[in-house]
Amino acid sequence: MAIRKIITLPDSRLKLKARPVITITKKIQQTILDLIETLNHYPGVGIAAPQIAELEQIILVDATKSRRPCQNHGQLIMINPQIVFAVGEITFREGCLSIPDYSAFIKRKDKIVVKFLKPDGQKEIITATGFESVVIQHEIDHLNGILFIDRIQSISELIPRR
Amino acid sequence: MKKIYALTVLGPDRVGIVSKITSHLAREKINIADSSMTRLRREFAMILLLKSPIMLDEKFSKKLKKQLPDLSFFLRELNPDELKKSPEPKKILNIVLYGADRIGLVYRLTSTLARKNINIINLQTKVLDLRPPTYLLILEAELPAGLSLEKVKFFFKPLSARLKVNLTVSESEATKL
């Protein structure tokens, strides 16, 4: 396990699409362990493999790290996550480890159903709501090369950290 | 018949500028039609379209200058052609560019738009305080009839690669409010 460097804007690797994981190899397992250690080190609630320059469809979400109590599934390691159903709307102030010191209010789906593979290769489907749902959508965006600043309409929506 | 003027105001920002300008306009019975105000760092900028029952001249700007001496005022009467409302764009191009900050990014992007006869209707840029400093540009432009989103994306692809920036082009329908 290792704390990996998080790549930040304007690194163009953040705009690349991640590959689906076909086989859970030792390298994939290593990436998962690195994601866990890296997220434990940083004050974030989620991380995607492209943020540590691994172009694989893996995200780690841990809504238990939220400052406010929220409904959650604990630490979620999601391989090839896919949103299969989404409903409702929620607006949340989002930040990103790859865009330090800035945040913006982003509109997302409130309730999502996500299917994914667990690290042992088993299929899983969960329903996430509220904050956890927002974090999952934010991290899945990373797998598609989308950052939260791609979702703002105006520069005035960007909130710098004071 | 009421005359229409464009009044531009620029200068260092502080509390009360809009209030002082608009109270002066109200006293003079001048109506504010459209207006837009913004602030770039500490620099205040405002443009107002004014409907006035009387002819305005330099004296009007001087009166404002007396109240707000550190601001610049520029007044221009609009001619009938300028008063015609521009037709609402049917389709709007949204362009988001970001990448390492360097000279010429805005020029290269906007000159490409101008060559394709694409008119910019809103443009905002900001240098994000990241390492290295990252330039963020968001603009809206009118998509001319006969030009598809796919074509626009096609001619921006090499530009994005050459400038080493991320460039996203999307399209939205004009919303009538």
XYZ file of C-alpha atoms in Angstrom:
339
model
C 0.000 0.000 0.000
C 1.130 3.527 -0.706
C -0.134 7.042 -0.435
C -0.175 8.120 -4.053
C 0.202 11.610 -5.462
C -3.161 13.036 -6.540
C -2.951 14.640 -9.941
C -4.495 18.082 -10.154
C -5.722 20.484 -12.789
C -4.442 21.331 -15.401
C -3.058 17.765 -15.782
C -4.674 16.531 -18.990
C -4.779 12.925 -17.737
C -7.842 13.937 -15.714
C -9.728 14.290 -18.994
C -9.092 10.733 -20.190
C -11.727 8.005 -20.019
C -10.897 5.069 -17.756
C -10.857 1.494 -19.067
C -13.312 -1.075 -17.720
C -11.678 -3.702 -15.534
C -11.826 -7.089 -17.272
C -9.921 -9.195 -14.736
C -9.125 -8.349 -11.155
C -5.379 -8.779 -11.376
C -2.762 -8.175 -8.688
C -2.179 -4.731 -10.205
C -5.867 -3.888 -9.829
C -5.774 -5.111 -6.220
C -2.730 -2.918 -5.630
C -4.535 0.092 -7.120
C -7.468 -0.549 -4.755
C -5.160 -0.676 -1.730
C -3.431 2.516 -2.866
C -6.807 4.252 -3.281
C -7.751 3.270 0.281
C -4.503 4.520 1.756
C -4.545 7.695 -0.329
C -8.134 8.544 0.648
C -7.323 7.887 4.314
C -4.490 10.383 4.023
C -6.510 13.170 2.375
C -9.594 14.978 3.705
C -11.861 13.613 0.956
C -14.895 11.329 0.935
C -14.220 9.775 -2.446
C -11.490 9.121 -4.949
C -11.325 7.666 -8.447
C -8.418 5.706 -9.911
C -7.702 8.334 -12.651
C -6.907 10.810 -9.849
C -3.851 8.702 -8.981
C -3.058 8.311 -12.696
C -4.486 4.786 -12.970
C -6.831 4.705 -15.927
C -9.073 1.941 -14.598
C -12.772 2.096 -13.744
C -12.382 1.941 -9.978
C -13.762 4.336 -7.400
C -13.667 4.445 -3.634
C -16.445 6.187 -1.723
C -16.589 6.587 2.031
C -19.496 8.752 3.151
C -18.721 7.926 6.794
C -16.012 10.610 6.479
C -18.734 13.233 6.009
C -18.764 15.929 8.672
C -22.538 15.571 8.926
C -24.151 12.199 9.612
C -25.768 10.788 6.489
C -27.271 7.581 5.198
C -24.454 5.463 3.763
C -23.068 2.019 2.978
C -19.713 2.542 4.703
C -16.573 2.195 2.638
C -17.506 1.253 -0.935
C -14.964 -0.036 -3.416
C -16.692 -0.013 -6.780
C -15.235 -1.575 -9.917
C -16.890 -0.727 -13.258
C -19.689 1.224 -11.542
C -22.744 1.946 -13.655
C -25.771 4.016 -12.720
C -28.781 2.015 -13.880
C -31.516 4.208 -12.405
C -31.593 7.774 -11.179
C -34.374 9.963 -9.838
C -34.856 13.290 -8.077
C -32.586 16.266 -7.837
C -30.151 17.470 -5.229
C -27.731 20.381 -5.217
C -24.572 20.073 -3.214
C -21.444 22.153 -2.778
C -18.748 19.943 -4.280
C -15.023 20.174 -4.009
C -12.424 17.884 -5.556
C -8.983 16.681 -4.490
C -7.867 17.364 -8.080
C -9.066 20.999 -8.003
C -7.852 22.107 -4.586
C -9.229 25.287 -3.004
C -12.307 25.600 -5.243
C -15.869 24.356 -4.953
C -19.210 24.886 -6.688
C -22.852 24.023 -6.219
C -23.618 21.173 -8.632
C -26.996 19.652 -9.425
C -27.096 15.834 -9.284
C -29.597 13.024 -9.031
C -30.796 12.489 -5.476
C -31.381 8.754 -5.602
C -29.374 6.353 -7.746
C -29.168 2.631 -8.259
C -25.608 1.560 -9.052
C -24.324 -1.799 -10.178
C -20.658 -2.646 -9.807
C -18.168 -5.355 -9.007
C -16.736 -5.748 -5.529
C -12.979 -6.388 -5.132
C -13.694 -10.135 -4.894
C -15.349 -9.995 -8.335
C -18.899 -10.443 -7.029
C -21.662 -8.355 -8.615
C -23.419 -5.878 -6.341
C -26.315 -3.454 -6.693
C -26.984 -0.705 -4.179
C -29.343 2.231 -3.863
C -27.658 5.419 -2.682
C -29.346 8.642 -1.694
C -28.380 12.197 -0.768
C -24.742 12.877 0.031
C -23.520 9.358 -0.769
C -25.317 9.486 -4.120
C -23.599 12.809 -4.921
C -20.156 11.417 -4.078
C -20.698 8.322 -6.252
C -21.820 10.480 -9.210
C -18.828 12.804 -8.740
C -16.405 9.854 -8.744
C -18.075 8.160 -11.735
C -17.668 11.477 -13.578
C -13.895 11.124 -13.053
C -14.012 7.764 -14.869
C -15.461 9.602 -17.869
C -12.972 12.480 -17.749
C -15.556 14.881 -16.349
C -14.681 17.314 -13.562
C -17.122 19.402 -11.555
C -15.941 22.528 -13.374
C -17.276 20.951 -16.591
C -20.713 21.177 -15.005
C -20.733 24.872 -14.132
C -22.351 27.425 -16.428
C -20.526 30.511 -15.236
C -17.211 31.355 -13.597
C -19.128 33.182 -10.883
C -20.329 29.750 -9.708
C -16.775 28.844 -8.660
C -16.223 29.440 -4.962
C -12.610 29.942 -3.917
C -11.594 28.870 -0.421
C -11.199 32.007 1.685
C -39.889 60.597 -27.836
C -37.515 59.191 -25.270
C -33.881 58.932 -26.220
C -31.822 55.892 -25.425
C -28.261 56.017 -24.142
C -25.631 53.505 -23.144
C -23.843 54.512 -19.950
C -20.619 52.691 -19.040
C -19.131 52.993 -15.559
C -15.677 51.726 -14.541
C -13.507 52.103 -11.480
C -12.383 50.739 -8.119
C -15.163 48.863 -6.357
C -16.673 49.796 -2.988
C -20.036 49.766 -1.254
C -22.732 52.092 -2.611
C -21.725 52.749 -6.230
C -24.912 51.332 -7.782
C -27.042 53.072 -5.193
C -25.477 56.485 -5.901
C -25.787 56.111 -9.694
C -29.373 54.865 -9.607
C -30.533 57.514 -7.119
C -29.148 60.163 -9.481
C -30.985 58.559 -12.408
C -34.248 58.421 -10.448
C -33.956 62.091 -9.496
C -33.452 62.992 -13.172
C -36.474 60.803 -14.127
C -34.299 58.570 -16.271
C -35.485 55.025 -16.674
C -33.070 52.061 -16.603
C -33.887 49.596 -19.376
C -31.312 46.781 -19.489
C -28.254 46.735 -17.290
C -25.360 44.501 -16.383
C -22.832 44.856 -13.592
C -19.837 42.776 -12.654
C -16.654 42.958 -10.646
C -13.267 41.726 -11.806
C -11.175 41.320 -8.668
C -11.595 44.880 -7.219
C -12.565 46.593 -10.486
C -16.232 47.579 -10.828
C -17.817 47.553 -14.302
C -21.380 48.390 -15.271
C -23.254 49.114 -18.471
C -26.779 50.524 -18.479
C -29.234 51.264 -21.255
C -31.069 54.417 -20.216
C -34.352 55.857 -21.464
C -34.346 59.589 -20.913
C -37.162 62.120 -21.463
C -34.533 64.799 -22.105
C -31.359 64.891 -24.135
C -28.296 63.899 -22.122
C -24.896 65.424 -22.716
C -21.533 65.839 -21.015
C -23.130 67.719 -18.136
C -24.909 64.514 -17.137
C -21.639 62.548 -16.951
C -19.965 65.417 -15.094
C -22.693 65.404 -12.428
C -22.112 61.691 -11.877
C -18.344 62.235 -11.827
C -18.775 64.879 -9.143
C -20.503 62.363 -6.898
C -18.132 59.496 -7.701
C -14.837 61.190 -8.670
C -12.713 58.021 -8.866
C -14.986 56.364 -11.433
C -14.986 56.792 -15.227
C -18.281 57.462 -17.019
C -18.850 57.122 -20.728
C -22.183 58.100 -22.291
C -23.237 57.322 -25.861
C -26.553 57.939 -27.602
C -27.826 54.929 -29.514
C -29.088 55.408 -33.053
C -32.348 53.798 -34.287
C -30.530 50.863 -35.915
C -28.794 50.019 -32.655
C -32.128 50.089 -30.862
C -33.474 47.208 -32.911
C -33.498 44.146 -30.732
C -31.054 41.506 -31.909
C -32.939 38.327 -32.801
C -32.818 35.686 -30.112
C -30.264 33.012 -31.047
C -31.984 29.722 -31.741
C -29.045 27.604 -30.663
C -26.296 28.554 -28.260
C -22.806 27.113 -28.224
C -21.279 26.617 -24.796
C -17.502 26.432 -24.768
C -15.443 25.602 -21.693
C -11.656 25.793 -21.974
C -9.110 25.113 -19.280
C -5.423 24.430 -19.188
C -2.080 25.788 -18.036
C -2.168 29.577 -18.253
C -0.205 31.226 -21.042
C -0.410 34.162 -23.436
C -2.675 33.883 -26.471
C -5.286 31.317 -25.368
C -8.238 33.708 -25.699
C -6.928 35.092 -28.979
C -6.534 31.669 -30.591
C -9.957 30.495 -29.488
C -11.835 33.663 -30.402
C -10.088 34.131 -33.751
C -11.197 30.619 -34.698
C -14.764 31.583 -33.770
C -14.555 34.830 -35.755
C -13.276 32.995 -38.872
C -16.341 30.739 -38.676
C -18.627 33.753 -38.235
C -19.624 32.665 -34.730
C -20.637 35.606 -32.560
C -19.719 35.571 -28.857
C -22.529 36.687 -26.562
C -20.956 36.058 -23.171
C -17.338 35.526 -22.153
C -15.769 35.027 -18.747
C -12.212 34.065 -17.860
C -10.405 33.434 -14.613
C -6.938 32.358 -13.571
C -7.387 29.633 -10.962
C -4.875 29.724 -8.180
C -3.560 26.197 -8.765
C -0.069 24.899 -9.451
C 0.605 25.679 -12.242
C -1.902 28.555 -12.568
C -4.833 27.268 -14.609
C -6.761 29.365 -17.069
C -10.521 28.803 -17.160
C -12.666 30.297 -19.914
C -16.420 29.903 -20.304
C -18.200 31.437 -23.263
C -21.548 31.408 -24.975
C -21.880 32.061 -28.682
C -24.585 32.024 -31.314
C -24.471 28.938 -33.497
C -25.084 30.271 -37.040
C -27.657 28.570 -39.225
C -26.015 25.961 -41.434
C -23.274 25.166 -38.934
C -23.737 22.037 -36.858
C -22.317 21.296 -33.435
C -20.376 18.386 -34.945
C -18.656 20.712 -37.432
C -17.703 23.118 -34.658
C -16.301 20.238 -32.600
C -14.377 19.040 -35.651
C -12.552 22.314 -36.224
C -11.821 22.823 -32.532
C -10.229 19.403 -32.078
C -6.824 20.331 -33.580
C -6.876 23.671 -31.759
C -7.372 21.932 -28.420
C -4.446 19.604 -29.138
C -2.210 22.452 -30.347
C -2.920 24.613 -27.304
C -2.712 21.610 -24.929
C -5.930 22.620 -23.220
C -9.179 20.893 -22.479
C -11.901 22.273 -24.698
C -15.508 21.164 -24.354
C -18.108 22.312 -26.860
C -21.793 21.697 -26.270
C -25.051 23.136 -27.520
C -28.135 24.374 -25.733
C -31.460 25.747 -26.858
C -32.090 29.366 -25.969
C -34.402 29.480 -22.965
C -37.147 32.049 -23.049
C -37.792 33.472 -19.602
